[in-house]
mmCIF file of C-alpha atoms in Angstrom:
data_model
loop_
_atom_site.group_PDB
_atom_site.id
_atom_site.type_symbol
_atom_site.label_atom_id
_atom_site.label_comp_id
_atom_site.label_asym_id
_atom_site.label_seq_id
_atom_site.Cartn_x
_atom_site.Cartn_y
_atom_site.Cartn_z
ATOM 1 C CA MET A 1 -6.126 9.316 -6.605
ATOM 2 C CA GLU A 2 -6.709 6.560 -9.118
ATOM 3 C CA SER A 3 -7.877 7.855 -12.390
ATOM 4 C CA ASN A 4 -6.878 7.351 -15.994
ATOM 5 C CA ILE A 5 -7.242 9.418 -19.257
ATOM 6 C CA THR A 6 -9.223 8.335 -22.288
ATOM 7 C CA LYS A 7 -9.175 9.231 -25.910
ATOM 8 C CA GLU A 8 -12.823 9.394 -26.416
ATOM 9 C CA HIS A 9 -12.599 12.362 -28.846
ATOM 10 C CA SER A 10 -9.754 10.792 -30.840
ATOM 11 C CA HIS A 11 -9.983 8.412 -33.815
ATOM 12 C CA HIS A 12 -7.123 6.329 -32.328
ATOM 13 C CA HIS A 13 -8.073 4.364 -29.249
ATOM 14 C CA PRO A 14 -5.456 1.983 -27.824
ATOM 15 C CA ALA A 15 -8.006 0.005 -25.816
ATOM 16 C CA GLU A 16 -9.271 -2.606 -28.282
ATOM 17 C CA ALA A 17 -11.711 -5.314 -27.572
ATOM 18 C CA SER A 18 -8.986 -8.006 -27.240
ATOM 19 C CA THR A 19 -6.654 -8.574 -24.303
ATOM 20 C CA THR A 20 -3.102 -7.448 -25.063
ATOM 21 C CA THR A 21 0.109 -9.077 -23.893
ATOM 22 C CA GLN A 22 0.685 -5.944 -21.733
ATOM 23 C CA ASP A 23 -2.600 -6.557 -20.018
ATOM 24 C CA VAL A 24 -1.663 -10.138 -19.123
ATOM 25 C CA ILE A 25 1.813 -9.168 -17.915
ATOM 26 C CA PHE A 26 0.555 -6.477 -15.607
ATOM 27 C CA ALA A 27 -2.260 -8.815 -14.393
ATOM 28 C CA VAL A 28 0.356 -11.450 -13.466
ATOM 29 C CA LEU A 29 2.534 -8.857 -11.768
ATOM 30 C CA TYR A 30 -0.291 -7.492 -9.734
ATOM 31 C CA SER A 31 -1.335 -11.038 -8.703
ATOM 32 C CA ILE A 32 2.133 -11.806 -7.456
ATOM 33 C CA ILE A 33 2.539 -8.752 -5.334
ATOM 34 C CA ALA A 34 -1.014 -9.184 -4.109
ATOM 35 C CA VAL A 35 -0.534 -12.804 -2.896
ATOM 36 C CA LEU A 36 2.928 -12.150 -1.291
ATOM 37 C CA GLY A 37 1.882 -8.759 0.134
ATOM 38 C CA VAL A 38 -1.285 -10.029 1.614
ATOM 39 C CA ILE A 39 0.625 -12.854 3.357
ATOM 40 C CA GLY A 40 3.243 -10.389 4.665
ATOM 41 C CA ASN A 41 0.819 -7.795 5.900
ATOM 42 C CA ALA A 42 -1.441 -10.463 7.511
ATOM 43 C CA MET A 43 1.627 -11.796 9.326
ATOM 44 C CA VAL A 44 2.438 -8.334 10.632
ATOM 45 C CA ILE A 45 -1.117 -7.852 11.844
ATOM 46 C CA THR A 46 -1.075 -11.252 13.623
ATOM 47 C CA ILE A 47 2.244 -10.581 15.336
ATOM 48 C CA VAL A 48 1.213 -7.144 16.675
ATOM 49 C CA ARG A 49 -2.225 -8.408 17.907
ATOM 50 C CA LYS A 50 -0.887 -11.565 19.532
ATOM 51 C CA THR A 51 2.230 -10.103 21.193
ATOM 52 C CA PRO A 52 1.476 -7.962 24.323
ATOM 53 C CA SER A 53 4.933 -6.467 24.441
ATOM 54 C CA MET A 54 4.405 -4.995 20.980
ATOM 55 C CA HIS A 55 1.325 -2.996 21.919
ATOM 56 C CA THR A 56 3.131 0.266 21.554
ATOM 57 C CA THR A 57 2.173 3.532 19.785
ATOM 58 C CA THR A 58 4.531 2.871 16.826
ATOM 59 C CA ASN A 59 3.401 -0.732 16.386
ATOM 60 C CA TYR A 60 -0.276 0.229 16.526
ATOM 61 C CA LEU A 61 0.507 2.627 13.554
ATOM 62 C CA LEU A 62 2.372 -0.157 11.794
ATOM 63 C CA LEU A 63 -0.735 -2.311 12.378
ATOM 64 C CA ASN A 64 -2.862 0.393 10.725
ATOM 65 C CA LEU A 65 -0.437 0.589 7.885
ATOM 66 C CA ALA A 66 -0.521 -3.206 7.375
ATOM 67 C CA VAL A 67 -4.391 -3.124 7.356
ATOM 68 C CA ALA A 68 -4.381 -0.397 4.721
ATOM 69 C CA ASP A 69 -1.775 -2.241 2.676
ATOM 70 C CA LEU A 70 -3.701 -5.499 3.024
ATOM 71 C CA LEU A 71 -6.924 -3.844 1.654
ATOM 72 C CA THR A 72 -5.026 -2.183 -1.145
ATOM 73 C CA LEU A 73 -3.509 -5.488 -2.271
ATOM 74 C CA LEU A 74 -6.790 -7.288 -2.070
ATOM 75 C CA LEU A 75 -8.572 -4.747 -4.193
ATOM 76 C CA CYS A 76 -5.840 -3.757 -6.689
ATOM 77 C CA PRO A 77 -6.282 -6.800 -9.126
ATOM 78 C CA GLY A 78 -9.980 -6.038 -9.374
ATOM 79 C CA SER A 79 -9.892 -3.789 -12.333
ATOM 80 C CA TYR A 80 -7.754 -6.142 -14.270
ATOM 81 C CA ASP A 81 -9.951 -9.105 -13.499
ATOM 82 C CA PHE A 82 -12.946 -7.233 -14.943
ATOM 83 C CA ALA A 83 -10.880 -5.952 -17.816
ATOM 84 C CA LEU A 84 -9.748 -9.500 -18.866
ATOM 85 C CA ALA A 85 -13.219 -10.923 -18.398
ATOM 86 C CA HIS A 86 -14.805 -8.270 -20.553
ATOM 87 C CA VAL A 87 -17.729 -7.999 -18.200
ATOM 88 C CA ASP A 88 -20.618 -5.787 -19.516
ATOM 89 C CA LEU A 89 -22.780 -4.141 -16.784
ATOM 90 C CA GLU A 90 -25.252 -1.302 -17.046
ATOM 91 C CA GLY A 91 -27.292 0.947 -14.896
ATOM 92 C CA PHE A 92 -26.954 0.936 -11.078
ATOM 93 C CA ILE A 93 -25.080 -2.320 -10.940
ATOM 94 C CA GLY A 94 -22.398 -1.198 -13.355
ATOM 95 C CA ASP A 95 -21.926 2.063 -11.491
ATOM 96 C CA PHE A 96 -21.909 0.382 -8.089
ATOM 97 C CA ILE A 97 -19.069 -2.027 -9.062
ATOM 98 C CA CYS A 98 -17.162 0.735 -10.855
ATOM 99 C CA LYS A 99 -17.277 2.923 -7.743
ATOM 100 C CA LEU A 100 -16.578 0.242 -5.109
ATOM 101 C CA PHE A 101 -14.484 -2.364 -6.896
ATOM 102 C CA ALA A 102 -13.434 -2.371 -10.564
ATOM 103 C CA GLY A 103 -12.858 1.292 -10.977
ATOM 104 C CA ASN A 104 -10.379 1.579 -8.003
ATOM 105 C CA ALA A 105 -12.430 4.249 -6.375
ATOM 106 C CA ILE A 106 -12.016 2.648 -2.947
ATOM 107 C CA VAL A 107 -8.211 1.778 -3.408
ATOM 108 C CA PRO A 108 -7.175 5.424 -3.290
ATOM 109 C CA ILE A 109 -8.686 5.634 0.269
ATOM 110 C CA THR A 110 -6.405 2.733 1.469
ATOM 111 C CA ILE A 111 -3.457 4.129 -0.367
ATOM 112 C CA ASN A 112 -3.945 7.625 1.155
ATOM 113 C CA VAL A 113 -4.295 5.985 4.642
ATOM 114 C CA ALA A 114 -0.902 4.186 4.045
ATOM 115 C CA VAL A 115 0.741 7.441 3.008
ATOM 116 C CA LEU A 116 -0.697 9.337 5.969
ATOM 117 C CA THR A 117 0.302 6.535 8.366
ATOM 118 C CA VAL A 118 3.885 6.416 7.127
ATOM 119 C CA CYS A 119 4.069 10.178 7.608
ATOM 120 C CA THR A 120 2.519 9.908 11.120
ATOM 121 C CA ILE A 121 5.115 7.221 12.027
ATOM 122 C CA ALA A 122 7.940 9.605 10.865
ATOM 123 C CA VAL A 123 6.529 12.538 12.866
ATOM 124 C CA GLU A 124 5.964 10.312 15.880
ATOM 125 C CA ARG A 125 9.635 9.103 15.826
ATOM 126 C CA TYR A 126 10.874 12.569 15.254
ATOM 127 C CA LEU A 127 9.069 13.926 18.341
ATOM 128 C CA ALA A 128 9.997 10.919 20.444
ATOM 129 C CA LEU A 129 13.786 11.208 19.642
ATOM 130 C CA LEU A 130 14.332 14.930 19.096
ATOM 131 C CA LYS A 131 11.546 16.424 21.220
ATOM 132 C CA PRO A 132 11.322 13.982 24.171
ATOM 133 C CA PHE A 133 10.193 16.620 26.672
ATOM 134 C CA ARG A 134 7.251 17.896 24.560
ATOM 135 C CA SER A 135 4.920 15.422 26.022
ATOM 136 C CA ASN A 136 1.902 17.426 24.877
ATOM 137 C CA LEU A 137 2.887 16.682 21.144
ATOM 138 C CA ARG A 138 3.505 13.038 21.663
ATOM 139 C CA ILE A 139 1.058 10.317 20.504
ATOM 140 C CA ASP A 140 0.519 7.892 23.341
ATOM 141 C CA LYS A 141 -1.398 4.603 23.340
ATOM 142 C CA ASP A 142 -4.572 6.406 24.417
ATOM 143 C CA LYS A 143 -4.360 8.874 21.619
ATOM 144 C CA VAL A 144 -3.305 6.631 18.801
ATOM 145 C CA LYS A 145 -6.733 5.140 18.059
ATOM 146 C CA TYR A 146 -8.117 8.678 17.602
ATOM 147 C CA VAL A 147 -5.234 9.536 15.379
ATOM 148 C CA ILE A 148 -5.888 6.401 13.275
ATOM 149 C CA ALA A 149 -9.580 7.298 12.966
ATOM 150 C CA VAL A 150 -8.760 10.786 11.766
ATOM 151 C CA LEU A 151 -6.354 9.364 9.138
ATOM 152 C CA TRP A 152 -9.113 7.159 7.717
ATOM 153 C CA LEU A 153 -11.681 10.034 7.844
ATOM 154 C CA PHE A 154 -9.367 12.444 6.063
ATOM 155 C CA ALA A 155 -8.407 9.838 3.403
ATOM 156 C CA LEU A 156 -12.066 9.169 2.792
ATOM 157 C CA ILE A 157 -12.994 12.889 2.375
ATOM 158 C CA SER A 158 -9.987 13.456 0.049
ATOM 159 C CA CYS A 159 -11.227 10.680 -2.290
ATOM 160 C CA ILE A 160 -14.887 11.809 -2.584
ATOM 161 C CA PRO A 161 -14.361 13.461 -5.928
ATOM 162 C CA ASP A 162 -12.728 10.314 -7.185
ATOM 163 C CA ILE A 163 -15.586 8.091 -6.016
ATOM 164 C CA GLN A 164 -18.131 10.390 -7.663
ATOM 165 C CA ALA A 165 -16.188 10.348 -10.996
ATOM 166 C CA ASN A 166 -16.151 6.549 -11.271
ATOM 167 C CA THR A 167 -19.130 5.555 -13.460
ATOM 168 C CA TYR A 168 -19.737 2.833 -15.941
ATOM 169 C CA ASP A 169 -19.118 3.996 -19.532
ATOM 170 C CA ILE A 170 -21.202 1.831 -21.886
ATOM 171 C CA SER A 171 -19.442 3.370 -24.952
ATOM 172 C CA SER A 172 -16.010 2.060 -23.917
ATOM 173 C CA THR A 173 -14.936 -1.272 -25.432
ATOM 174 C CA LYS A 174 -12.577 -2.106 -22.654
ATOM 175 C CA TYR A 175 -11.647 -0.900 -19.113
ATOM 176 C CA PRO A 176 -15.044 1.023 -18.806
ATOM 177 C CA CYS A 177 -14.371 1.436 -15.063
ATOM 178 C CA THR A 178 -10.776 2.356 -14.983
ATOM 179 C CA ARG A 179 -11.097 5.345 -17.287
ATOM 180 C CA PRO A 180 -13.761 7.623 -15.585
ATOM 181 C CA TRP A 181 -12.030 10.789 -16.749
ATOM 182 C CA SER A 182 -12.362 11.956 -20.326
ATOM 183 C CA LEU A 183 -9.873 14.403 -21.579
ATOM 184 C CA ASP A 184 -12.227 17.263 -21.066
ATOM 185 C CA SER A 185 -13.423 16.416 -17.592
ATOM 186 C CA TYR A 186 -9.815 15.596 -16.699
ATOM 187 C CA PHE A 187 -8.793 19.227 -17.090
ATOM 188 C CA LEU A 188 -12.071 20.369 -15.269
ATOM 189 C CA HIS A 189 -10.856 18.316 -12.264
ATOM 190 C CA LYS A 190 -7.346 19.818 -12.426
ATOM 191 C CA PRO A 191 -7.428 21.446 -8.945
ATOM 192 C CA PHE A 192 -8.371 18.154 -7.287
ATOM 193 C CA ILE A 193 -5.553 16.331 -9.220
ATOM 194 C CA ILE A 194 -2.916 18.950 -8.158
ATOM 195 C CA PHE A 195 -4.214 18.850 -4.557
ATOM 196 C CA THR A 196 -3.876 15.091 -4.399
ATOM 197 C CA CYS A 197 -0.438 14.974 -6.088
ATOM 198 C CA VAL A 198 1.001 17.815 -3.992
ATOM 199 C CA GLY A 199 -0.616 16.719 -0.756
ATOM 200 C CA PHE A 200 -0.109 12.884 -0.877
ATOM 201 C CA GLY A 201 2.900 12.781 -3.028
ATOM 202 C CA ILE A 202 5.254 15.698 -2.708
ATOM 203 C CA ILE A 203 4.464 16.998 0.730
ATOM 204 C CA SER A 204 4.474 13.481 2.275
ATOM 205 C CA SER A 205 7.793 12.782 0.766
ATOM 206 C CA LEU A 206 9.218 16.096 2.060
ATOM 207 C CA THR A 207 7.892 15.264 5.505
ATOM 208 C CA LEU A 208 9.638 11.910 5.483
ATOM 209 C CA PHE A 209 12.927 13.384 4.326
ATOM 210 C CA PHE A 210 12.757 16.088 7.028
ATOM 211 C CA CYS A 211 11.851 13.711 9.896
ATOM 212 C CA TYR A 212 14.192 10.909 9.076
ATOM 213 C CA PHE A 213 17.186 12.977 8.120
ATOM 214 C CA SER A 214 16.697 15.088 11.245
ATOM 215 C CA ILE A 215 16.913 11.973 13.307
ATOM 216 C CA ILE A 216 19.977 10.756 11.497
ATOM 217 C CA ARG A 217 21.522 14.272 12.023
ATOM 218 C CA GLY A 218 20.653 14.144 15.761
ATOM 219 C CA ILE A 219 22.219 10.691 16.051
ATOM 220 C CA TYR A 220 25.508 11.271 14.242
ATOM 221 C CA PHE A 221 26.217 14.907 14.082
ATOM 222 C CA THR A 222 24.604 17.091 16.833
ATOM 223 C CA LYS A 223 24.545 14.114 19.230
ATOM 224 C CA THR A 224 21.017 15.254 20.493
ATOM 225 C CA VAL A 225 19.533 11.804 20.368
ATOM 226 C CA PHE A 226 22.215 9.801 22.254
ATOM 227 C CA SER A 227 25.013 11.030 24.547
ATOM 228 C CA GLU A 228 28.327 9.753 23.226
ATOM 229 C CA SER A 229 29.586 8.967 26.801
ATOM 230 C CA THR A 230 26.792 6.553 27.515
ATOM 231 C CA VAL A 231 26.673 4.810 24.131
ATOM 232 C CA THR A 232 27.543 1.100 24.259
ATOM 233 C CA GLU A 233 28.681 -0.930 21.310
ATOM 234 C CA ALA A 234 25.251 -2.542 21.088
ATOM 235 C CA GLU A 235 23.643 0.999 20.928
ATOM 236 C CA ARG A 236 26.107 1.975 18.223
ATOM 237 C CA GLN A 237 25.121 -0.892 16.089
ATOM 238 C CA ALA A 238 21.506 -0.081 16.662
ATOM 239 C CA LYS A 239 22.118 3.418 15.543
ATOM 240 C CA LYS A 240 23.641 2.176 12.244
ATOM 241 C CA GLN A 241 20.717 -0.174 11.715
ATOM 242 C CA LEU A 242 18.360 2.684 12.371
ATOM 243 C CA ALA A 243 20.128 4.940 9.875
ATOM 244 C CA ARG A 244 20.063 2.234 7.180
ATOM 245 C CA LEU A 245 16.303 1.547 7.804
ATOM 246 C CA LEU A 246 15.325 5.225 7.725
ATOM 247 C CA ILE A 247 17.282 5.962 4.467
ATOM 248 C CA CYS A 248 15.864 2.691 2.954
ATOM 249 C CA LEU A 249 12.266 3.721 3.892
ATOM 250 C CA THR A 250 12.568 7.278 2.551
ATOM 251 C CA PHE A 251 14.203 5.997 -0.715
ATOM 252 C CA VAL A 252 11.625 3.214 -1.368
ATOM 253 C CA PHE A 253 8.564 5.411 -0.549
ATOM 254 C CA ALA A 254 9.823 8.208 -2.931
ATOM 255 C CA THR A 255 10.634 5.683 -5.577
ATOM 256 C CA CYS A 256 7.215 4.048 -5.493
ATOM 257 C CA SER A 257 5.053 7.214 -5.019
ATOM 258 C CA LEU A 258 6.724 10.133 -6.706
ATOM 259 C CA PRO A 259 6.573 8.852 -10.301
ATOM 260 C CA PHE A 260 2.769 8.553 -9.949
ATOM 261 C CA ALA A 261 2.482 12.000 -8.641
ATOM 262 C CA VAL A 262 4.799 13.511 -11.291
ATOM 263 C CA TYR A 263 2.890 11.763 -13.984
ATOM 264 C CA PHE A 264 -0.435 13.388 -13.052
ATOM 265 C CA MET A 265 1.160 16.750 -12.326
ATOM 266 C CA PHE A 266 2.596 16.596 -15.875
ATOM 267 C CA LEU A 267 -0.771 15.916 -17.338
ATOM 268 C CA SER A 268 -2.224 18.868 -15.462
ATOM 269 C CA PHE A 269 0.139 21.313 -17.256
ATOM 270 C CA VAL A 270 0.123 20.006 -20.877
ATOM 271 C CA ASN A 271 -2.458 20.549 -23.496
ATOM 272 C CA VAL A 272 -4.929 17.900 -24.863
ATOM 273 C CA LYS A 273 -3.009 17.734 -28.242
ATOM 274 C CA THR A 274 0.161 16.657 -26.497
ATOM 275 C CA ILE A 275 -1.597 13.977 -24.600
ATOM 276 C CA LYS A 276 -3.297 12.607 -27.764
ATOM 277 C CA GLU A 277 -0.034 12.621 -29.632
ATOM 278 C CA LYS A 278 1.885 10.808 -26.891
ATOM 279 C CA TYR A 279 -1.006 8.758 -25.558
ATOM 280 C CA ASP A 280 0.638 5.255 -25.946
ATOM 281 C CA ILE A 281 3.832 6.376 -24.121
ATOM 282 C CA LEU A 282 1.924 8.179 -21.382
ATOM 283 C CA TYR A 283 -0.465 5.324 -20.894
ATOM 284 C CA LEU A 284 2.495 2.834 -20.530
ATOM 285 C CA PHE A 285 4.170 5.206 -18.022
ATOM 286 C CA HIS A 286 0.896 5.468 -16.097
ATOM 287 C CA ARG A 287 0.694 1.628 -15.828
ATOM 288 C CA ILE A 288 4.274 1.381 -14.721
ATOM 289 C CA SER A 289 4.008 4.163 -12.123
ATOM 290 C CA ARG A 290 0.742 2.750 -10.865
ATOM 291 C CA PHE A 291 2.322 -0.619 -10.387
ATOM 292 C CA LEU A 292 5.162 0.944 -8.417
ATOM 293 C CA LEU A 293 2.580 2.691 -6.189
ATOM 294 C CA PHE A 294 0.938 -0.625 -5.373
ATOM 295 C CA SER A 295 4.318 -2.292 -4.971
ATOM 296 C CA ASN A 296 4.893 -0.095 -1.918
ATOM 297 C CA SER A 297 2.132 -1.945 -0.107
ATOM 298 C CA PHE A 298 3.989 -5.127 -0.766
ATOM 299 C CA LEU A 299 7.316 -3.717 0.313
ATOM 300 C CA ASN A 300 6.238 -2.092 3.542
ATOM 301 C CA PRO A 301 6.033 -5.315 5.626
ATOM 302 C CA LEU A 302 9.567 -6.091 4.528
ATOM 303 C CA LEU A 303 10.972 -2.669 5.213
ATOM 304 C CA TYR A 304 9.116 -2.028 8.511
ATOM 305 C CA ALA A 305 8.810 -5.463 10.025
ATOM 306 C CA LEU A 306 11.794 -7.409 8.941
ATOM 307 C CA GLN A 307 14.240 -4.754 10.295
ATOM 308 C CA SER A 308 12.815 -5.361 13.773
ATOM 309 C CA SER A 309 14.060 -8.312 15.864
ATOM 310 C CA ASN A 310 10.620 -8.533 17.528
ATOM 311 C CA PHE A 311 8.936 -8.934 14.092
ATOM 312 C CA ARG A 312 11.551 -11.350 12.910
ATOM 313 C CA ASP A 313 11.041 -13.534 15.992
ATOM 314 C CA GLY A 314 7.278 -13.298 15.338
ATOM 315 C CA PHE A 315 7.717 -14.467 11.756
ATOM 316 C CA LYS A 316 9.889 -17.365 12.956
ATOM 317 C CA LEU A 317 7.317 -18.357 15.476
ATOM 318 C CA ILE A 318 4.484 -18.307 12.943
ATOM 319 C CA PHE A 319 6.514 -20.405 10.464
ATOM 320 C CA SER A 320 7.627 -22.889 13.048
ATOM 321 C CA LEU A 321 4.022 -23.361 14.344
ATOM 322 C CA LYS A 322 2.831 -23.820 10.692
ATOM 323 C CA LEU A 323 5.554 -26.337 10.067
ATOM 324 C CA LEU A 324 4.768 -28.214 13.389
ATOM 325 C CA ARG A 325 1.029 -28.225 12.491
ATOM 326 C CA CYS A 326 1.780 -29.697 9.006
ATOM 327 C CA LYS A 327 4.042 -32.362 10.530
ATOM 328 C CA LEU A 328 1.296 -33.395 13.015
ATOM 329 C CA LEU A 329 -1.319 -33.556 10.360
ATOM 330 C CA ALA A 330 0.969 -35.702 8.177
ATOM 331 C CA ASN A 331 1.667 -38.070 11.053
ATOM 332 C CA ARG A 332 -2.010 -38.358 11.760
ATOM 333 C CA ARG A 333 -2.769 -39.270 8.118
ATOM 334 C CA LYS A 334 0.138 -41.669 8.158
ATOM 335 C CA SER A 335 -1.069 -43.352 11.347
ATOM 336 C CA ALA A 336 -4.650 -43.567 10.030
ATOM 337 C CA LYS A 337 -3.493 -45.103 6.803
ATOM 338 C CA SER A 338 -1.228 -47.604 8.718
ATOM 339 C CA SER A 339 -4.140 -48.628 10.999
ATOM 340 C CA SER A 340 -6.514 -49.202 8.110
ATOM 341 C CA SER A 341 -3.964 -51.391 6.346
ATOM 342 C CA THR A 342 -3.372 -53.727 9.279
ATOM 343 C CA GLY A 343 -7.075 -54.949 9.168
ATOM 344 C CA PHE A 344 -7.642 -54.300 12.939
ATOM 345 C CA VAL A 345 -10.941 -52.714 13.769
ATOM 346 C CA LEU A 346 -12.041 -51.732 17.248
ATOM 347 C CA SER A 347 -15.682 -52.614 17.826
ATOM 348 C CA LYS A 348 -18.106 -52.802 20.773
ATOM 349 C CA GLU A 349 -19.519 -56.263 21.260
#
């Protein structure tokens, strides 16, 4: 859910007609994570698609995560571009752009898909390692495409109220699309807000904690994942790497997503007077927590992909091919320049 609060009924309105330093700072930060994140996620997509040995259930889910993160990062700077440009649009065109681009009505869909995919990966790993004989519960390569389709469908349905709420507000002097919820309508949509925060914030985090720490417990304490008598030194090192990765994944996801969920949960249980009195502080916290939420899409390729030797080899191969291509292009230009400077011209007599 991507919505904001306005002070339409208050004499003080922090959104003035001019662009503030805070606007520029956040616009620059969003641009940085968007560029780096798009590159990282695009490389993940390329590696999985071009490497037959990586056509596994988990990697297909990682591919879906990369697609969702890529779309999120491509769309996230949109509201700031419109805000900084002070574009005035009315009627159908204004509502259309607010719903599909500037108002971040589409971005919540891709964010929710990413959250659902992360949880699906956790559950899939939990079943694969701790319930290996429950094949009826496993997600195989034939089922994974249907699972991914369901994730996108559920994310779309969950965001319908948010899409409907995004409309162009001609009375707003700034950010007319990023503030579709007035204080009054915000409280009217309280059930939807609570559902989104609890479902995609709190429950998803608890799912990750349960699955990953159950796996760690099975590896190190109950020994249900590996038999100690058959564990080699290489497997022991792999277990340590897995434990570090799982703890890191859980910590980063919670750090990036929970502040945003807690923020909206807080707004749902305080009165309008408190929000008006603390508006500037709450709005700053909203922008920070929202930035953290988007940062998760930038960090996911690093956390999921760089911990895998297959992905690391894929990254190295892509960079080496790019470097080789640049060298060949430079040599061609150098040769062409050298030939033209000698004065020799081949002609057909």
